[in-house]
Coordinates of C-alpha atoms in Angstrom, one line a residue:
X1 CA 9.0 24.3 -4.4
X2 CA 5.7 23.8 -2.8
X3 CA 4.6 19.6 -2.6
X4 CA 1.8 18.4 -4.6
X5 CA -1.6 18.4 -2.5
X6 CA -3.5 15.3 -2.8
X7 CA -7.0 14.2 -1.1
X8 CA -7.8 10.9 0.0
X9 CA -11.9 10.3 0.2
X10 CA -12.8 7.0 1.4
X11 CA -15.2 5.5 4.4
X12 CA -12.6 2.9 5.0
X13 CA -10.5 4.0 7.8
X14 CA -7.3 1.7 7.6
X15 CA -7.4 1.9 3.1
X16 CA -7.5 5.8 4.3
X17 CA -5.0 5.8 6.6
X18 CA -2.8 3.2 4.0
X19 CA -2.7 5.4 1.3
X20 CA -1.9 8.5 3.3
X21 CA 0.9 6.8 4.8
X22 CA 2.5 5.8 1.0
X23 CA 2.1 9.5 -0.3
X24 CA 3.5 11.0 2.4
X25 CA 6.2 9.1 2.7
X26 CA 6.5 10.4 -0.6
X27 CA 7.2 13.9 0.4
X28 CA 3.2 14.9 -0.5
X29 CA 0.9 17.1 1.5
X30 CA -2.0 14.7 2.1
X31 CA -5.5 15.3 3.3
X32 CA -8.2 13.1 4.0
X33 CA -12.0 13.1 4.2
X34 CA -14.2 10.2 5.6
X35 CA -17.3 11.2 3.2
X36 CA -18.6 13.4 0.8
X37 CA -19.6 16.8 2.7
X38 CA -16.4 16.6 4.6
X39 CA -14.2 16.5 0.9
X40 CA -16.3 19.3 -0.1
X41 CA -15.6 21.2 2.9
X42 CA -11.7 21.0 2.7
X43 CA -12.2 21.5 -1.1
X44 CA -13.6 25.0 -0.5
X45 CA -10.0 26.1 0.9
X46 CA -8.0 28.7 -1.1
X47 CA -5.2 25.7 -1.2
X48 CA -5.2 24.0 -4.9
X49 CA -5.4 20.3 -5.0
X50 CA -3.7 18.5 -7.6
X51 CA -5.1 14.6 -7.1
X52 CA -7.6 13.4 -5.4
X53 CA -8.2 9.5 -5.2
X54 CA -12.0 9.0 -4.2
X55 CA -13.9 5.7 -3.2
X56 CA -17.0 5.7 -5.7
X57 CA -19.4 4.7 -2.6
X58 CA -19.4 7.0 0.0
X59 CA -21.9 6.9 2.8
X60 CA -23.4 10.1 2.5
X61 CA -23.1 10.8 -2.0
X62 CA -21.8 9.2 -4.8
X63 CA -17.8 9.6 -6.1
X64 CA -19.0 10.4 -9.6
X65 CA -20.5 13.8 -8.1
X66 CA -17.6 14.4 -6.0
X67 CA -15.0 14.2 -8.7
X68 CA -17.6 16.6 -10.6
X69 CA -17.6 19.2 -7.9
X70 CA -14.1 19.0 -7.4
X71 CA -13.0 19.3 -11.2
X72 CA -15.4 22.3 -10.9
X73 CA -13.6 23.9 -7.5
X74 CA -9.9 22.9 -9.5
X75 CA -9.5 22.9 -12.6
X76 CA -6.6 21.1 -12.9
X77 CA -6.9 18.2 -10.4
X78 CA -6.7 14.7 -11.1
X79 CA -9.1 12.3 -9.7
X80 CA -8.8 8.7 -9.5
X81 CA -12.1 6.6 -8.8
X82 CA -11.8 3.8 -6.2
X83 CA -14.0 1.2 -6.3
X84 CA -13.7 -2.3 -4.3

């Protein structure tokens, strides 16, 4: 059985690097993305994501549009808006 694949998109290095560390402890495949065009970029991949947990003030876009795009590229993802 192939692990859940989650994405982590914050600017926030160490709450990035947090979370990570708590779902892949977990057993999850995690990847990560520092802003906007880099989440879009590992979105593009073949590989379906099933979560996504996204800080709503990225430096280079806006969360909102990011969950958009990726609810777009996977139908079936979840996306949790972070927000401090």
């Amino acid at each position: 059985m192939l692990s859940q694949r989650i994405l982590i998109v914050d600017d926030e290095s160490s709450l990035r690097t947090a979370i990570f560390r708590v779902f892949d402890r977990q057993g999850f495949q995690v990847i990560t993305a520092n802003c906007k065009r880099e989440a879009e970029a590992l979105a593009a991949s073949d590989q379906p994501l099933d979560l996504a947990l996204v800080d709503l003030r990225l430096p280079d876009g806006d969360g909102i549009e990011l969950m958009q795009k990726l609810k777009i590229a996977h139908p079936n993802i979840q996306v949790i808006i972070l927000t401090g």
